[in-house]
XYZ file of C-alpha atoms in Angstrom:
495
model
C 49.703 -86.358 120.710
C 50.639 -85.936 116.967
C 53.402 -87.843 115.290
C 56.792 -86.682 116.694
C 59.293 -88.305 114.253
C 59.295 -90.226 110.958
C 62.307 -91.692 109.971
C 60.944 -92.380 105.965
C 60.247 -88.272 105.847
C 63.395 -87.377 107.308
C 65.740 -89.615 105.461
C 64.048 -88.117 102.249
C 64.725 -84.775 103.525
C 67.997 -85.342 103.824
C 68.465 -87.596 100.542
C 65.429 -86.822 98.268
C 66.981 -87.461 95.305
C 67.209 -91.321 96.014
C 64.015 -93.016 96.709
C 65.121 -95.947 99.250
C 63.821 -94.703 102.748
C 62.162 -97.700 103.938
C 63.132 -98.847 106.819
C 64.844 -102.392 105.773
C 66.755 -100.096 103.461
C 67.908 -97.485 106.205
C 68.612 -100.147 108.337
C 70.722 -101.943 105.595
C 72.235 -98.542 104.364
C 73.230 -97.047 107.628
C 73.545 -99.662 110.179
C 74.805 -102.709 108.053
C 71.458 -104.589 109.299
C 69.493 -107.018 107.323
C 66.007 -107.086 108.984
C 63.982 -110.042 108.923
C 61.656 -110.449 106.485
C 57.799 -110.698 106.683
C 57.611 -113.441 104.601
C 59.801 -115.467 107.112
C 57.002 -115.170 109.581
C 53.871 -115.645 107.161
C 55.279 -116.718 103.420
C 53.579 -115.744 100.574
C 51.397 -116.474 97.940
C 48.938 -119.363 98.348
C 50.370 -120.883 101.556
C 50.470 -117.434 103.569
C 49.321 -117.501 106.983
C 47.877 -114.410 109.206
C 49.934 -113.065 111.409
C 47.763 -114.191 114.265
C 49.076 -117.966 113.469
C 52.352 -116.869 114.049
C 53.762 -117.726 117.572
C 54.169 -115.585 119.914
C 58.008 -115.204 120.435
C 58.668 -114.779 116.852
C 56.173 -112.458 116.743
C 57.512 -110.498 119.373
C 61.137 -110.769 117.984
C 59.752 -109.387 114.532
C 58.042 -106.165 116.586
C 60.724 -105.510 119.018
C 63.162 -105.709 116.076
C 60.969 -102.882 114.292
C 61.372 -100.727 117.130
C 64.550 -100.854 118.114
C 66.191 -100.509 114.564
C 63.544 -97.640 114.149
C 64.788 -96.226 117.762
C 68.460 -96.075 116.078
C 68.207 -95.048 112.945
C 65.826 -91.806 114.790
C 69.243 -91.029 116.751
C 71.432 -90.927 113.594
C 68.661 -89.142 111.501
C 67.841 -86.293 114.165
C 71.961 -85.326 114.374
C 71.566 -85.697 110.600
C 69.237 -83.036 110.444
C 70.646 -81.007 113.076
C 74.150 -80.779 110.815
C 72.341 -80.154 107.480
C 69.938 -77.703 109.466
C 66.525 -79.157 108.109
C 64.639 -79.159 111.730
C 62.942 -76.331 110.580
C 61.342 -77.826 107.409
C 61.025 -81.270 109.263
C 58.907 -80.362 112.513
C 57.426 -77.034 111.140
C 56.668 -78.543 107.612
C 56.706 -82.357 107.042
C 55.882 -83.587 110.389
C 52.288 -81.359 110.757
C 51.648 -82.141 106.685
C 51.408 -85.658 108.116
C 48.236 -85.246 109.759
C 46.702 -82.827 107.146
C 46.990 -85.415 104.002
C 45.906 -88.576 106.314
C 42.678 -86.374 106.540
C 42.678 -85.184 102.902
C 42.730 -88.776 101.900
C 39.967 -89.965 104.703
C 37.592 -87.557 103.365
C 37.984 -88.132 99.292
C 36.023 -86.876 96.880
C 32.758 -88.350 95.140
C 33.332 -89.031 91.572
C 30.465 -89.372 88.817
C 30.429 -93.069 87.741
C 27.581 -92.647 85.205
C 28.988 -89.693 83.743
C 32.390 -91.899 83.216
C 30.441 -94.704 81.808
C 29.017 -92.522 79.267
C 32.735 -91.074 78.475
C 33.969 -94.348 78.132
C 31.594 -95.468 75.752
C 32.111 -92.363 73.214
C 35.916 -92.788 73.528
C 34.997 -96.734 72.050
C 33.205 -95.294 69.510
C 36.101 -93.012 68.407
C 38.544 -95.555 68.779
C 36.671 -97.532 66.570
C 36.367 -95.157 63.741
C 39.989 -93.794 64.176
C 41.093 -97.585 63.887
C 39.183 -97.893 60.664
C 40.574 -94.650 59.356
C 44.372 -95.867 60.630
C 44.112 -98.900 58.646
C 42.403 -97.097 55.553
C 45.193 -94.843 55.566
C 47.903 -97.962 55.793
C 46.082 -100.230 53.290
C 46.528 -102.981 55.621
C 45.279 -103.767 59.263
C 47.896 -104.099 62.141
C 48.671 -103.919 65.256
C 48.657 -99.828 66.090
C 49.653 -100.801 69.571
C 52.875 -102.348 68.329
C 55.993 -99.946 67.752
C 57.428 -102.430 65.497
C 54.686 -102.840 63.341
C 54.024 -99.260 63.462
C 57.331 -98.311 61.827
C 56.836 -100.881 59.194
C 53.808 -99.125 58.583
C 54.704 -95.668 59.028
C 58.857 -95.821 57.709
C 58.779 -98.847 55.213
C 55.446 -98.991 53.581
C 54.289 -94.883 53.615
C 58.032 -93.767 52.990
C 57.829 -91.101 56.058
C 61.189 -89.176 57.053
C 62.923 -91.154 59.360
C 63.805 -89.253 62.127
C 65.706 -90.490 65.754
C 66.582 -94.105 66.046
C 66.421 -96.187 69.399
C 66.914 -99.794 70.077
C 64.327 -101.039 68.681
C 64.482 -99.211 65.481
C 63.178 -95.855 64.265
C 61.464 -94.175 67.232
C 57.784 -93.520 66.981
C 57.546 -91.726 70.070
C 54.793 -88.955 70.355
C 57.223 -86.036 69.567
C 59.004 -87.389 66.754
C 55.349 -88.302 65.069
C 54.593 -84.743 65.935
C 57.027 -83.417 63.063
C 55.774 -85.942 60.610
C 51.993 -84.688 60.580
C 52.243 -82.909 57.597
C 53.768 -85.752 55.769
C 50.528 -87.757 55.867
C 46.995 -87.742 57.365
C 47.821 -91.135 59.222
C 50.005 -89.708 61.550
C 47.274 -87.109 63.432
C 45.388 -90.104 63.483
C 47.768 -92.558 65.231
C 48.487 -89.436 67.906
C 44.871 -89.203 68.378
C 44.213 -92.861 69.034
C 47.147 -93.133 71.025
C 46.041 -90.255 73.359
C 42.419 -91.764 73.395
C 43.305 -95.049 74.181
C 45.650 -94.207 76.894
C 43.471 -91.347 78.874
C 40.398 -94.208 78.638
C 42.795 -97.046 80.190
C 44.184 -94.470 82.761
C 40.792 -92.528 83.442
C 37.516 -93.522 82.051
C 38.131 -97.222 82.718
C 40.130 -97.116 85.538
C 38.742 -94.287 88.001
C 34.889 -95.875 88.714
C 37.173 -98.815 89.756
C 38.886 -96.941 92.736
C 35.211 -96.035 94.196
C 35.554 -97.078 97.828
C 32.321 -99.008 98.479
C 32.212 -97.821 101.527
C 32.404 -94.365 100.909
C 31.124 -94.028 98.007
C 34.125 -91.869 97.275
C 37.990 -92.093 95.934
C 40.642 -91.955 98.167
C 43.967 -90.753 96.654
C 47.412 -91.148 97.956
C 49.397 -88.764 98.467
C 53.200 -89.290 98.341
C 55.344 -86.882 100.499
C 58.202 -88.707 99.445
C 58.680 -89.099 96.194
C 59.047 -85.892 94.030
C 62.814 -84.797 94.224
C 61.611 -81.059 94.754
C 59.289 -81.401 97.493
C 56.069 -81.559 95.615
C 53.594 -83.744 96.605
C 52.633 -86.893 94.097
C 49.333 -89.274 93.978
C 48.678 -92.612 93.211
C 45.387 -94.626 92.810
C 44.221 -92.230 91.047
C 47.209 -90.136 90.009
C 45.562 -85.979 89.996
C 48.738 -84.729 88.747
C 48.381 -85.834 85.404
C 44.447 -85.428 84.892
C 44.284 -83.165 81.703
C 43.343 -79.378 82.302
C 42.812 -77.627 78.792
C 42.984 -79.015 75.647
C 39.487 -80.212 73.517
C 37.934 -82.978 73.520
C 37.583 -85.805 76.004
C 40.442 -85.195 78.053
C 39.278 -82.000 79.224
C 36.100 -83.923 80.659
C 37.690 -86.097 83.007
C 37.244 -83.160 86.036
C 33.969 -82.954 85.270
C 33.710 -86.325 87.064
C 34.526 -85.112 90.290
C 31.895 -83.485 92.101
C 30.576 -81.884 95.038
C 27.772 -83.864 97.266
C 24.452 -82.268 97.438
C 24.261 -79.230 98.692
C 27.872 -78.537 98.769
C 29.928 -76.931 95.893
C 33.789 -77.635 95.129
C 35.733 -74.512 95.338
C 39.606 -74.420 94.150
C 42.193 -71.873 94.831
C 44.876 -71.723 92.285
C 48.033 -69.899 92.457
C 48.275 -67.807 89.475
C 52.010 -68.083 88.170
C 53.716 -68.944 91.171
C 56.999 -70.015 89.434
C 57.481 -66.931 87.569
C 56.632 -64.963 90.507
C 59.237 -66.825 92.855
C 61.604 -66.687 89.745
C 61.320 -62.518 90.221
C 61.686 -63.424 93.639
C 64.985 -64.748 93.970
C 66.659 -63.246 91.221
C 65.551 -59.525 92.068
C 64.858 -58.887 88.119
C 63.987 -55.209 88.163
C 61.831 -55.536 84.808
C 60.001 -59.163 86.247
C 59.662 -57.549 89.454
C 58.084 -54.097 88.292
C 55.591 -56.196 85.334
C 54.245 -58.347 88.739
C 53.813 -54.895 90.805
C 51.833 -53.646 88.147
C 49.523 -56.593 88.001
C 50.087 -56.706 84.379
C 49.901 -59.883 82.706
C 53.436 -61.605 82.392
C 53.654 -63.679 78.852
C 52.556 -60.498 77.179
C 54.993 -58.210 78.860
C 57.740 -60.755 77.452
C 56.174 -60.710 74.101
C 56.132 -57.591 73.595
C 59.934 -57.491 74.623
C 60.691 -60.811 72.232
C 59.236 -59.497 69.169
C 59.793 -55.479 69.702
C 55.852 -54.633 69.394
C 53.355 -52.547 70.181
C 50.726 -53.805 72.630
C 47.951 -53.605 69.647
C 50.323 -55.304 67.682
C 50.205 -58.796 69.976
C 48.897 -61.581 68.645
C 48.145 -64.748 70.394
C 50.615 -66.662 68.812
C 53.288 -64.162 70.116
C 52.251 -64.918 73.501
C 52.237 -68.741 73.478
C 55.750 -68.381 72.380
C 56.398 -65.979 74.930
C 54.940 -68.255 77.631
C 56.735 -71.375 76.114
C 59.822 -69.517 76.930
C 59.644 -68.038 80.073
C 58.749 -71.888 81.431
C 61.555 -73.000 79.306
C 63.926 -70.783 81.287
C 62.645 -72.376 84.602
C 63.714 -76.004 83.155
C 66.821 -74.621 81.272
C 65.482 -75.785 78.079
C 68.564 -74.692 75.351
C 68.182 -73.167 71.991
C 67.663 -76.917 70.603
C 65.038 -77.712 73.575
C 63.061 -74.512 71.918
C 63.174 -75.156 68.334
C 61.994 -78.617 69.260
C 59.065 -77.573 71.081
C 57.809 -74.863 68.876
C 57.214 -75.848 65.238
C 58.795 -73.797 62.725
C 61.588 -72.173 64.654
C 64.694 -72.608 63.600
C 67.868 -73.194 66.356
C 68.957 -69.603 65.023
C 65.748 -67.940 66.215
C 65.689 -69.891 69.494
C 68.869 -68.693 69.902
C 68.029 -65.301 68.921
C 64.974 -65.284 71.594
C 66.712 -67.038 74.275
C 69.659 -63.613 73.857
C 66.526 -61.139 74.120
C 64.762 -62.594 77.126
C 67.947 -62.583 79.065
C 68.525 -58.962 78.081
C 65.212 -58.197 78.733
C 65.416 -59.692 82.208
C 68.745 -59.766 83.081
C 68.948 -60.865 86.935
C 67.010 -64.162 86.108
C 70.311 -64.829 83.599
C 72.114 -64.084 87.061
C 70.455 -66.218 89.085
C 70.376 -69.172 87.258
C 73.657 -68.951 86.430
C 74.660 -68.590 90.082
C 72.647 -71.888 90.571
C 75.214 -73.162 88.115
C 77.823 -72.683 89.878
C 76.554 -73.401 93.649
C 75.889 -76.819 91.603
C 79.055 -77.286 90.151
C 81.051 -76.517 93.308
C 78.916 -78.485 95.905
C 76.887 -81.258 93.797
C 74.008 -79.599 95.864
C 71.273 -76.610 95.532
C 69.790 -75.503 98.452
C 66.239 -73.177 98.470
C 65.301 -70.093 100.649
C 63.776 -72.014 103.623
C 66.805 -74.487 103.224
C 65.235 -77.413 101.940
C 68.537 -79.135 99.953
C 68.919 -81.566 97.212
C 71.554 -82.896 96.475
C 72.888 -84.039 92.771
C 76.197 -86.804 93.205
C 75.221 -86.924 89.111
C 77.616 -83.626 88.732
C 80.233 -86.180 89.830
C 79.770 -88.301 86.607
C 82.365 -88.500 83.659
C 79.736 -88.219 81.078
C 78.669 -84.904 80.051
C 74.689 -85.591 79.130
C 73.960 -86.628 82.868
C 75.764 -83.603 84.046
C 73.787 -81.563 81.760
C 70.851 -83.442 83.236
C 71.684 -82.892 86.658
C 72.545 -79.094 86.095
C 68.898 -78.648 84.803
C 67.526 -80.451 87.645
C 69.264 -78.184 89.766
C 68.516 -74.461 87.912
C 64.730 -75.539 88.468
C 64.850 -76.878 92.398
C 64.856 -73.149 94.422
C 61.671 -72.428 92.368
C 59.728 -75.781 92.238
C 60.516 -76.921 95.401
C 60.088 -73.401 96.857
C 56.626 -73.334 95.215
C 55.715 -76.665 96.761
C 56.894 -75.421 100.521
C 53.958 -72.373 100.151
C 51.465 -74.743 99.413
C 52.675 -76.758 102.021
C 52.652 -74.075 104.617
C 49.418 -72.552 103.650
C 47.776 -76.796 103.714
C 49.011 -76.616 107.204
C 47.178 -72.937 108.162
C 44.733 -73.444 106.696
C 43.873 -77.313 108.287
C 44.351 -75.365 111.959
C 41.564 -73.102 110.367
C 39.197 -75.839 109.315
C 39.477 -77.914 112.590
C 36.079 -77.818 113.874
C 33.894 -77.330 111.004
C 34.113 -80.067 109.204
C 30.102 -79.882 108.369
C 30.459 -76.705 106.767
C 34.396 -77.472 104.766
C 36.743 -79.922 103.979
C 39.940 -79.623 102.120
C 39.963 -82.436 99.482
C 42.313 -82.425 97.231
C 46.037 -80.820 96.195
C 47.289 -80.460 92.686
C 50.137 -78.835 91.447
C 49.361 -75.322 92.957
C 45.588 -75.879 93.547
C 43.662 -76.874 96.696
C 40.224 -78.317 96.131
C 37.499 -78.086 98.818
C 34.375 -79.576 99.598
C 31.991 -76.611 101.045
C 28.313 -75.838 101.821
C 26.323 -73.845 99.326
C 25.631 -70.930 101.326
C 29.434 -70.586 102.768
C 31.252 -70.733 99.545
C 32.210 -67.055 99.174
C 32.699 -66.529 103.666
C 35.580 -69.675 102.971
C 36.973 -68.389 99.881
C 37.845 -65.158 101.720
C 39.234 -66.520 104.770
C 41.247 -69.379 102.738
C 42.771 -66.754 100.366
C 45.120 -64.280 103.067
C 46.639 -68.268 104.440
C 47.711 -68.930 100.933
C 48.926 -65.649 99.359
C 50.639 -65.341 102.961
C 52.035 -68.822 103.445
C 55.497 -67.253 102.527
C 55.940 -63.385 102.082
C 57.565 -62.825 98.397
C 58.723 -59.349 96.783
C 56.432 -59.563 94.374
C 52.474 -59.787 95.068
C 51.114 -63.694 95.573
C 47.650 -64.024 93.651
C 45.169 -66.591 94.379
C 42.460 -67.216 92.286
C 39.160 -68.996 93.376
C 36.225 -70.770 91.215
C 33.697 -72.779 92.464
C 31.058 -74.883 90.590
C 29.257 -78.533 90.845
C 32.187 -80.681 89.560
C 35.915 -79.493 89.446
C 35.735 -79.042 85.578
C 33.088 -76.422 84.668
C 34.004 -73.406 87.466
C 33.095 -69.846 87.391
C 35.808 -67.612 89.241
C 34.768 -65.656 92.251
């Protein structure tokens, strides 16, 4: 029979904020109970035993102590849950999710050692020359990894502006280099070299390591635990923070994955989920009516922003348009704006901030109304219920309120948007049972499933895996999934 109750997943439904759910911390937290430790039984380091050395009636004191503290806490948690009415999420959501990532992470996905190799070599080379170019630049040769000597460098020697101090000095953190790249060709080449160095230490270095021997294949981890909103995280290799776009090497790194022989990988994307729940939940008339007409969001808000015609749009008009409308998800204020977009003033921001709410005038509503559920209960609750709470609004210092009110304007629509997924992973793992030879679901990122399918049965899945997602939850506004399949997760053609 499947897993029935997990007190780690329920204690982070009803606290996700926090991240102790272990159970020597629940047992500590909630029953006053210090459990014994494993390293009583076995020690550690060098002069650790195996369990099987252990005798037997401390052995059995050790297990029977795991149960029963686990059998308590389960009674506390399941009123818990009862009171704060998150049975629904817990035994129609998290509980069944269980069962679907243990297999996600069983079956992995095959990953292109040779091709990394090769990557890994041509990021050395680059390194190598941007190094020689760093040091041309500085007249001297130093340490590039070292902030300190870096703002020698960069503030005493080259006379750059100095912009926001820290403890250590002037910061030379990536966004405050950002504004100094016009000031001197050094700085685009420190960002560079920083960006190279880190995605081969993360990536190309780091991802032939996790190769299961066995398997041939990587096994992620997926956390169900962790994210505040719900989402899902991974570890060992982290896929939430593999670059998508961009040039260069970064956008490579998918290319790695691929599908076995004979098999293709086909992902399904949700196409602008947030924005879509966003129209959702506030009811915007204007938001609502652009997604019933299937037109294409950032340019509907552009053309609103800057008072053009549609021949009139430019690209550029669009980015900024799309750099706002996710801004308003994440309550980003005039300052956050003018910060992210180079050569806006905190007048304009303001300025565009004023015309998207009047252009969309529910969303102002809603968020505002998350405000104040915020405010007055420390807690934000999303359609289906799931809650999280924010004791921060309790604080005397306004910057972590801020903070915390931020957090809270962007939990119905992120954590919402991670409960579809959710629900469709579920449908859809009822849907695979049994033909495993033909499909497997592999891998979840963000809002796109990756799966593992025969050649000839790529289009048959795509159509029956499509309805379970764009019906996992029924919105106002149309869901739209998007499917592309290729040889490796990085070059795909839609279908």
């Amino acid at each position: 029979s499947p897993i029935y109750f997990d007190t780690m997943i329920a204690s982070y439904l009803l606290n996700a904020g926090t991240r102790q759910h272990s159970l020597d911390a629940l047992a500590f937290n909630m029953l006053g109970y210090q459990m014994q430790s494993i390293t009583e039984l076995i020690g550690k380091g060098k002069s650790q035993i195996s369990m099987k050395d252990v005798p037997v009636e401390k052995v059995s004191w050790y297990a029977s102590e795991d149960a029963d503290i686990t059998f308590r806490i389960k009674r506390i948690l399941e009123k818990d849950l009862q009171t704060e009415k998150l049975e629904k999420i817990f035994y129609d959501i998290e509980m069944p999710l269980i069962e679907v990532l243990a297999k996600m992470e069983r079956a992995g996905i095959i990953v292109d050692v040779k091709f990394l190799e090769n990557l890994s070599e041509q990021a050395g080379t680059e390194l190598a020359k941007l190094e020689k170019s760093i040091y041309k630049h500085a007249g001297m040769e130093f340490n590039i990894n070292s902030p300190k000597q870096l703002q020698e460098i960069l503030f005493d020697k080259l006379g750059l502006t100095t912009g926001k101090k820290n403890k250590t000095g002037i910061s030379t953190a990536a966004r405050e280099l950002d504004r100094l790249k016009d000031e001197h060709p050094i700085v685009a080449d420190i960002l560079s070299y920083r960006e190279l160095a880190k995605l081969k230490s993360t990536y190309l270095d780091s991802l032939p390591l996790l190769v299961n021997n066995r398997t041939g294949r990587i096994h992620t981890n997926y956390n169900q635990i962790i994210a505040a909103t719900g989402r899902l995280s991974s570890t060992d290799p982290n896929l939430q923070n593999i670059p998508i776009k961009g040039e260069g090497m970064g956008s490579k790194v998918r290319q790695a994955f691929v599908a076995k022989k004979g098999y293709k990988l086909l992902a399904l994307d949700y196409s602008q989920i947030e924005l879509r729940i966003v129209a959702h939940l506030s009811g915007d008339k204007n938001m609502t009516e652009i997604f019933n007409k299937g037109e294409d969001i950032h340019s509907q808000t552009a053309l609103a922003l800057f008072d053009v015609k549609e021949k009139d749009l430019t690209p550029d008009m669009r980015r900024y348009a799309k750099t706002v409308n996710f801004g308003i998800l994440y309550g980003l204020s005039s300052f956050g704006f003018a910060d992210r977009i180079s050569g806006v003033s905190v007048g304009e921001a303001k300025d565009f901030i004023d015309k998207y709410f009047a252009t969309f005038p529910q969303v102002g509503d809603f968020l505002e109304k998350v405000k104040m559920q915020v405010r007055e209960d420390a807690q934000v609750t999303n359609q289906i219920g799931r809650v999280r709470k924010f004791p921060e609004m309790k604080s005397s210092q306004y910057f972590i309120r801020q903070a915390a009110e931020r957090a809270a304007i962007n939990f119905p629509i992120q954590s919402l948007s991670a409960d579809i997924i959710k629900i469709a992973m579920i449908a859809i793992h009822k849907t695979l049972e049994g033909h495993e030879d033909e499909i497997q679901m592999l891998l979840q990122v963000h809002d796109e499933l990756v799966f593992e399918v025969a050649e000839d049965k790529v289009n048959l899945w795509a159509d029956k895996i499509k309805p379970l997602m764009e019906n996992a939850i029924k919105l106002s506004v149309p869901v739209i999934v998007e499917a592309k399949t290729g040889n490796n997760w990085g070059e795909m053609e839609k279908i």
